[in-house]
Each structure stands twice: as C-alpha cells, then as structure tokens.
PDB file of C-alpha atoms in Angstrom:
ATOM      1  CA  MET A  61     134.019 137.455  67.938  1.00  0.00           C
ATOM      2  CA  ASP A  62     134.247 137.329  71.704  1.00  0.00           C
ATOM      3  CA  GLY A  63     133.030 134.245  73.474  1.00  0.00           C
ATOM      4  CA  ARG A  64     130.036 134.088  75.722  1.00  0.00           C
ATOM      5  CA  LEU A  65     128.789 132.215  78.757  1.00  0.00           C
ATOM      6  CA  ILE A  66     125.971 129.828  77.834  1.00  0.00           C
ATOM      7  CA  GLY A  67     125.753 127.566  80.890  1.00  0.00           C
ATOM      8  CA  ILE A  68     126.062 127.822  84.671  1.00  0.00           C
ATOM      9  CA  ALA A  69     125.801 124.848  87.033  1.00  0.00           C
ATOM     10  CA  ARG A  70     126.678 123.901  90.599  1.00  0.00           C
ATOM     11  CA  HIS A  71     126.372 121.001  92.981  1.00  0.00           C
ATOM     12  CA  GLY A  72     126.297 121.423  96.738  1.00  0.00           C
ATOM     13  CA  ARG A  73     127.959 118.120  97.646  1.00  0.00           C
ATOM     14  CA  PRO A  74     130.023 115.363  96.026  1.00  0.00           C
ATOM     15  CA  ARG A  75     127.842 113.301  93.682  1.00  0.00           C
ATOM     16  CA  GLY A  76     124.986 115.653  94.567  1.00  0.00           C
ATOM     17  CA  PRO A  77     122.358 116.799  92.106  1.00  0.00           C
ATOM     18  CA  ILE A  78     123.308 119.450  89.577  1.00  0.00           C
ATOM     19  CA  GLU A  79     121.501 122.771  89.743  1.00  0.00           C
ATOM     20  CA  ILE A  80     121.305 124.760  86.497  1.00  0.00           C
ATOM     21  CA  LEU A  81     121.313 128.561  86.952  1.00  0.00           C
ATOM     22  CA  ASP A  82     120.733 131.726  84.910  1.00  0.00           C
ATOM     23  CA  HIS A  83     123.096 133.797  87.073  1.00  0.00           C
ATOM     24  CA  VAL A  84     125.331 133.351  90.111  1.00  0.00           C
ATOM     25  CA  HIS A  85     127.749 135.161  92.395  1.00  0.00           C
ATOM     26  CA  VAL A  86     131.418 134.142  92.144  1.00  0.00           C
ATOM     27  CA  SER A  87     133.850 135.027  94.930  1.00  0.00           C
ATOM     28  CA  ILE A  88     137.497 134.582  95.852  1.00  0.00           C
ATOM     29  CA  GLU A  89     136.427 132.908  99.100  1.00  0.00           C
ATOM     30  CA  ALA A  90     133.773 130.509  97.775  1.00  0.00           C
ATOM     31  CA  GLY A  91     134.073 130.178  93.993  1.00  0.00           C
ATOM     32  CA  VAL A  92     130.636 129.642  92.439  1.00  0.00           C
ATOM     33  CA  SER A  93     128.176 130.410  95.232  1.00  0.00           C
ATOM     34  CA  GLY A  94     126.657 127.170  96.527  1.00  0.00           C
ATOM     35  CA  ASP A  95     129.128 124.828  94.810  1.00  0.00           C
ATOM     36  CA  PHE A  96     130.967 122.533  97.203  1.00  0.00           C
ATOM     37  CA  ARG A  97     134.340 122.766  95.432  1.00  0.00           C
ATOM     38  CA  GLY A  98     134.696 126.550  95.505  1.00  0.00           C
ATOM     39  CA  ALA A  99     135.729 127.212  99.099  1.00  0.00           C
ATOM     40  CA  VAL A 100     139.485 127.493  99.590  1.00  0.00           C
ATOM     41  CA  LYS A 101     140.560 125.236 102.416  1.00  0.00           C
ATOM     42  CA  PRO A 102     142.975 126.587 105.062  1.00  0.00           C
ATOM     43  CA  GLY A 103     146.448 126.421 103.554  1.00  0.00           C
ATOM     44  CA  GLY A 104     144.968 125.590 100.136  1.00  0.00           C
ATOM     45  CA  ARG A 105     145.596 127.352  96.863  1.00  0.00           C
ATOM     46  CA  GLY A 106     142.096 127.213  95.363  1.00  0.00           C
ATOM     47  CA  LYS A 107     143.290 125.445  92.231  1.00  0.00           C
ATOM     48  CA  ARG A 108     139.834 123.983  91.549  1.00  0.00           C
ATOM     49  CA  GLN A 109     137.428 126.739  92.603  1.00  0.00           C
ATOM     50  CA  VAL A 110     135.676 126.963  89.240  1.00  0.00           C
ATOM     51  CA  THR A 111     135.588 124.543  86.316  1.00  0.00           C
ATOM     52  CA  ILE A 112     134.839 125.655  82.774  1.00  0.00           C
ATOM     53  CA  MET A 113     134.553 123.949  79.382  1.00  0.00           C
ATOM     54  CA  SER A 114     133.538 124.892  75.861  1.00  0.00           C
ATOM     55  CA  ARG A 115     130.424 123.881  73.977  1.00  0.00           C
ATOM     56  CA  GLU A 116     132.619 123.090  70.985  1.00  0.00           C
ATOM     57  CA  GLY A 117     134.766 120.657  72.994  1.00  0.00           C
ATOM     58  CA  TRP A 118     131.661 118.996  74.440  1.00  0.00           C
ATOM     59  CA  GLU A 119     130.121 118.621  70.989  1.00  0.00           C
ATOM     60  CA  GLN A 120     133.331 117.089  69.609  1.00  0.00           C
ATOM     61  CA  ALA A 121     133.366 114.601  72.497  1.00  0.00           C
ATOM     62  CA  MET A 122     129.738 113.713  71.743  1.00  0.00           C
ATOM     63  CA  THR A 123     130.582 113.243  68.057  1.00  0.00           C
ATOM     64  CA  ASP A 124     133.468 110.936  68.988  1.00  0.00           C
ATOM     65  CA  LEU A 125     131.143 109.041  71.313  1.00  0.00           C
ATOM     66  CA  GLY A 126     128.441 108.803  68.647  1.00  0.00           C
ATOM     67  CA  ARG A 127     125.828 110.413  70.919  1.00  0.00           C
ATOM     68  CA  ASP A 128     123.770 113.561  70.932  1.00  0.00           C
ATOM     69  CA  ASP A 129     121.516 112.880  73.914  1.00  0.00           C
ATOM     70  CA  LEU A 130     123.754 113.958  76.807  1.00  0.00           C
ATOM     71  CA  ASP A 131     123.450 117.411  78.371  1.00  0.00           C
ATOM     72  CA  TRP A 132     126.683 119.342  79.040  1.00  0.00           C
ATOM     73  CA  TRP A 133     126.056 119.582  82.781  1.00  0.00           C
ATOM     74  CA  ILE A 134     126.510 115.849  83.303  1.00  0.00           C
ATOM     75  CA  ARG A 135     130.227 116.669  82.965  1.00  0.00           C
ATOM     76  CA  ARG A 136     129.769 118.363  86.372  1.00  0.00           C
ATOM     77  CA  VAL A 137     131.632 121.539  85.413  1.00  0.00           C
ATOM     78  CA  ASN A 138     130.443 124.956  86.560  1.00  0.00           C
ATOM     79  CA  LEU A 139     130.548 126.996  83.368  1.00  0.00           C
ATOM     80  CA  LEU A 140     129.992 126.385  79.659  1.00  0.00           C
ATOM     81  CA  THR A 141     131.254 128.807  77.002  1.00  0.00           C
ATOM     82  CA  GLU A 142     130.978 129.114  73.251  1.00  0.00           C
ATOM     83  CA  HIS A 143     132.903 130.921  70.516  1.00  0.00           C
ATOM     84  CA  VAL A 144     136.117 131.218  72.540  1.00  0.00           C
ATOM     85  CA  ALA A 145     139.147 128.939  72.358  1.00  0.00           C
ATOM     86  CA  LEU A 146     139.773 128.201  76.013  1.00  0.00           C
ATOM     87  CA  PRO A 147     143.509 128.404  76.756  1.00  0.00           C
ATOM     88  CA  HIS A 148     145.551 125.323  77.574  1.00  0.00           C
ATOM     89  CA  LYS A 149     148.060 127.322  79.574  1.00  0.00           C
ATOM     90  CA  PRO A 150     148.086 127.628  83.360  1.00  0.00           C
ATOM     91  CA  GLY A 151     148.337 131.240  84.467  1.00  0.00           C
ATOM     92  CA  THR A 152     146.126 132.598  81.686  1.00  0.00           C
ATOM     93  CA  ILE A 153     143.354 134.939  82.855  1.00  0.00           C
ATOM     94  CA  LEU A 154     139.732 134.659  81.685  1.00  0.00           C
ATOM     95  CA  HIS A 155     137.325 137.582  82.121  1.00  0.00           C
ATOM     96  CA  LEU A 156     133.608 136.864  82.446  1.00  0.00           C
ATOM     97  CA  GLY A 157     130.992 139.585  82.409  1.00  0.00           C
ATOM     98  CA  SER A 158     131.961 142.954  83.797  1.00  0.00           C
ATOM     99  CA  SER A 159     133.937 141.894  86.875  1.00  0.00           C
ATOM    100  CA  VAL A 160     134.799 138.196  87.262  1.00  0.00           C
ATOM    101  CA  ALA A 161     138.354 137.072  86.514  1.00  0.00           C
ATOM    102  CA  LEU A 162     139.545 133.469  86.658  1.00  0.00           C
ATOM    103  CA  GLN A 163     143.118 132.217  86.451  1.00  0.00           C
ATOM    104  CA  VAL A 164     143.640 128.887  84.716  1.00  0.00           C
ATOM    105  CA  THR A 165     145.422 126.464  87.073  1.00  0.00           C
ATOM    106  CA  GLY A 166     145.326 123.344  84.901  1.00  0.00           C
ATOM    107  CA  GLU A 167     143.323 120.817  82.955  1.00  0.00           C
ATOM    108  CA  CYS A 168     140.119 119.381  84.402  1.00  0.00           C
ATOM    109  CA  ASP A 169     140.888 115.727  83.757  1.00  0.00           C
ATOM    110  CA  PRO A 170     137.792 113.594  83.260  1.00  0.00           C
ATOM    111  CA  CYS A 171     137.355 111.061  86.070  1.00  0.00           C
ATOM    112  CA  SER A 172     135.962 107.533  86.223  1.00  0.00           C
ATOM    113  CA  ARG A 173     132.536 109.006  87.047  1.00  0.00           C
ATOM    114  CA  MET A 174     132.268 109.846  83.338  1.00  0.00           C
ATOM    115  CA  GLU A 175     132.353 106.122  82.548  1.00  0.00           C
ATOM    116  CA  GLU A 176     129.408 105.589  84.905  1.00  0.00           C
ATOM    117  CA  ILE A 177     127.458 108.147  82.875  1.00  0.00           C
ATOM    118  CA  ALA A 178     128.343 106.767  79.457  1.00  0.00           C
ATOM    119  CA  PRO A 179     130.927 104.166  78.447  1.00  0.00           C
ATOM    120  CA  GLY A 180     133.709 105.892  76.513  1.00  0.00           C
ATOM    121  CA  LEU A 181     132.893 109.391  77.790  1.00  0.00           C
ATOM    122  CA  LYS A 182     136.131 109.697  79.774  1.00  0.00           C
ATOM    123  CA  ALA A 183     138.207 108.898  76.677  1.00  0.00           C
ATOM    124  CA  ALA A 184     136.123 111.252  74.505  1.00  0.00           C
ATOM    125  CA  LEU A 185     136.772 114.140  76.929  1.00  0.00           C
ATOM    126  CA  THR A 186     140.504 113.529  77.268  1.00  0.00           C
ATOM    127  CA  PRO A 187     141.995 114.956  74.005  1.00  0.00           C
ATOM    128  CA  GLU A 188     142.774 118.672  73.733  1.00  0.00           C
ATOM    129  CA  TRP A 189     141.496 119.545  77.244  1.00  0.00           C
ATOM    130  CA  ARG A 190     137.885 118.857  76.154  1.00  0.00           C
ATOM    131  CA  GLY A 191     137.055 118.013  79.762  1.00  0.00           C
ATOM    132  CA  GLY A 192     137.676 121.654  80.611  1.00  0.00           C
ATOM    133  CA  LEU A 193     139.839 123.894  82.751  1.00  0.00           C
ATOM    134  CA  LEU A 194     140.434 124.268  86.472  1.00  0.00           C
ATOM    135  CA  CYS A 195     140.444 127.871  87.643  1.00  0.00           C
ATOM    136  CA  ARG A 196     141.122 130.022  90.695  1.00  0.00           C
ATOM    137  CA  VAL A 197     138.998 133.126  91.254  1.00  0.00           C
ATOM    138  CA  ILE A 198     141.102 136.292  91.258  1.00  0.00           C
ATOM    139  CA  ALA A 199     138.206 138.790  91.037  1.00  0.00           C
ATOM    140  CA  GLY A 200     134.640 138.081  92.053  1.00  0.00           C
ATOM    141  CA  GLY A 201     131.255 139.421  91.041  1.00  0.00           C
ATOM    142  CA  GLU A 202     128.041 138.429  89.330  1.00  0.00           C
ATOM    143  CA  ILE A 203     127.854 136.438  86.095  1.00  0.00           C
ATOM    144  CA  ALA A 204     124.837 135.563  83.976  1.00  0.00           C
ATOM    145  CA  LEU A 205     124.002 133.642  80.835  1.00  0.00           C
ATOM    146  CA  GLY A 206     124.994 135.656  77.782  1.00  0.00           C
ATOM    147  CA  ASP A 207     127.905 137.429  79.496  1.00  0.00           C
ATOM    148  CA  GLY A 208     131.028 137.909  77.439  1.00  0.00           C
ATOM    149  CA  VAL A 209     134.110 135.709  77.926  1.00  0.00           C
ATOM    150  CA  LYS A 210     137.512 137.139  77.014  1.00  0.00           C
ATOM    151  CA  ILE A 211     141.021 135.795  77.329  1.00  0.00           C
ATOM    152  CA  GLU A 212     143.608 138.247  78.637  1.00  0.00           C
ATOM    153  CA  GLU A 213     146.503 138.365  76.246  1.00  0.00           C
ATOM    154  CA  GLN A 214     149.712 137.105  77.828  1.00  0.00           C
ATOM    155  CA  ALA A 215     152.853 139.189  77.450  1.00  0.00           C
TER     156      ALA A 215
END
C-alpha cells in the first residue's frame, strides 16, 4: 500500500503559531507556502525547506512517553504521512501528490523546544528518526490531505 499525506502545517515565524491546512502550494523557492523555513537564503542549499514525519513514528513516541493527548503538529513539522516507511537516507526522493518531489537531506533532530512542550518528548522522538526528515524541494506544485506519498527507488 502506498502512503498518504494526512497532515499539513506551517508557521510564519520562529515560535509562531501553527496553522493547520487542507492543501498548500510547495515551491523550490519558498518550500511550503507561508512557512518561514522554506525560503532558500542566498548561497544556501535549502536543506530544511520542508520537514516531514510519519504518524507511526509519532504514535510510537507518544507510547514511549506514556501520553496520548498531544497533537502531531506540536512537533512543528510541515507534513505528516501514514502507511509509508520514511527513508533514513539522504538523497532519497519522496513524491507527494501528482507533482511535488522532495529530496531527503537529513534527520530532523528534535530540539530543546520539545522539552518545553512535554518533558521527555525530545528523547522519545530521537530513536529511528521519529522526529522526521529534512527535505529540499526539487519539484513544486500543490499538495492536499489524502495525496499519495511514494518513495523513489534508489538504483
């Protein structure tokens, strides 16, 4: 079974409020439209344009934490998937919907902000890249909840 996109979020400034969306435009120039991290700075490589994590990883972190009352978006990632094993290999390409392609650039390490949200959350998100992936946009377009998520097979 192919994976699917089940969550979209953005925040317009550091520590700003999270906005939950049903659909959004993603571009090479700006990442997730309206998210402060998406724009590639002059001379930058766009290694953190879009962040993505899996529902399964989030649920395992919540189980380890002994909680079930925290929404996924408090992790402050842009996209939430389900039914797809997100790759732990930089360079891998993810396809979302009919046109968006993201290249994995690394692990989205949980920061100390997670401890402000819930003691132990940072440690619960650390194993097996549960905190998510950092990605660069290599093809833009529109994405919406329910869109398919596929991993491009590496040669």
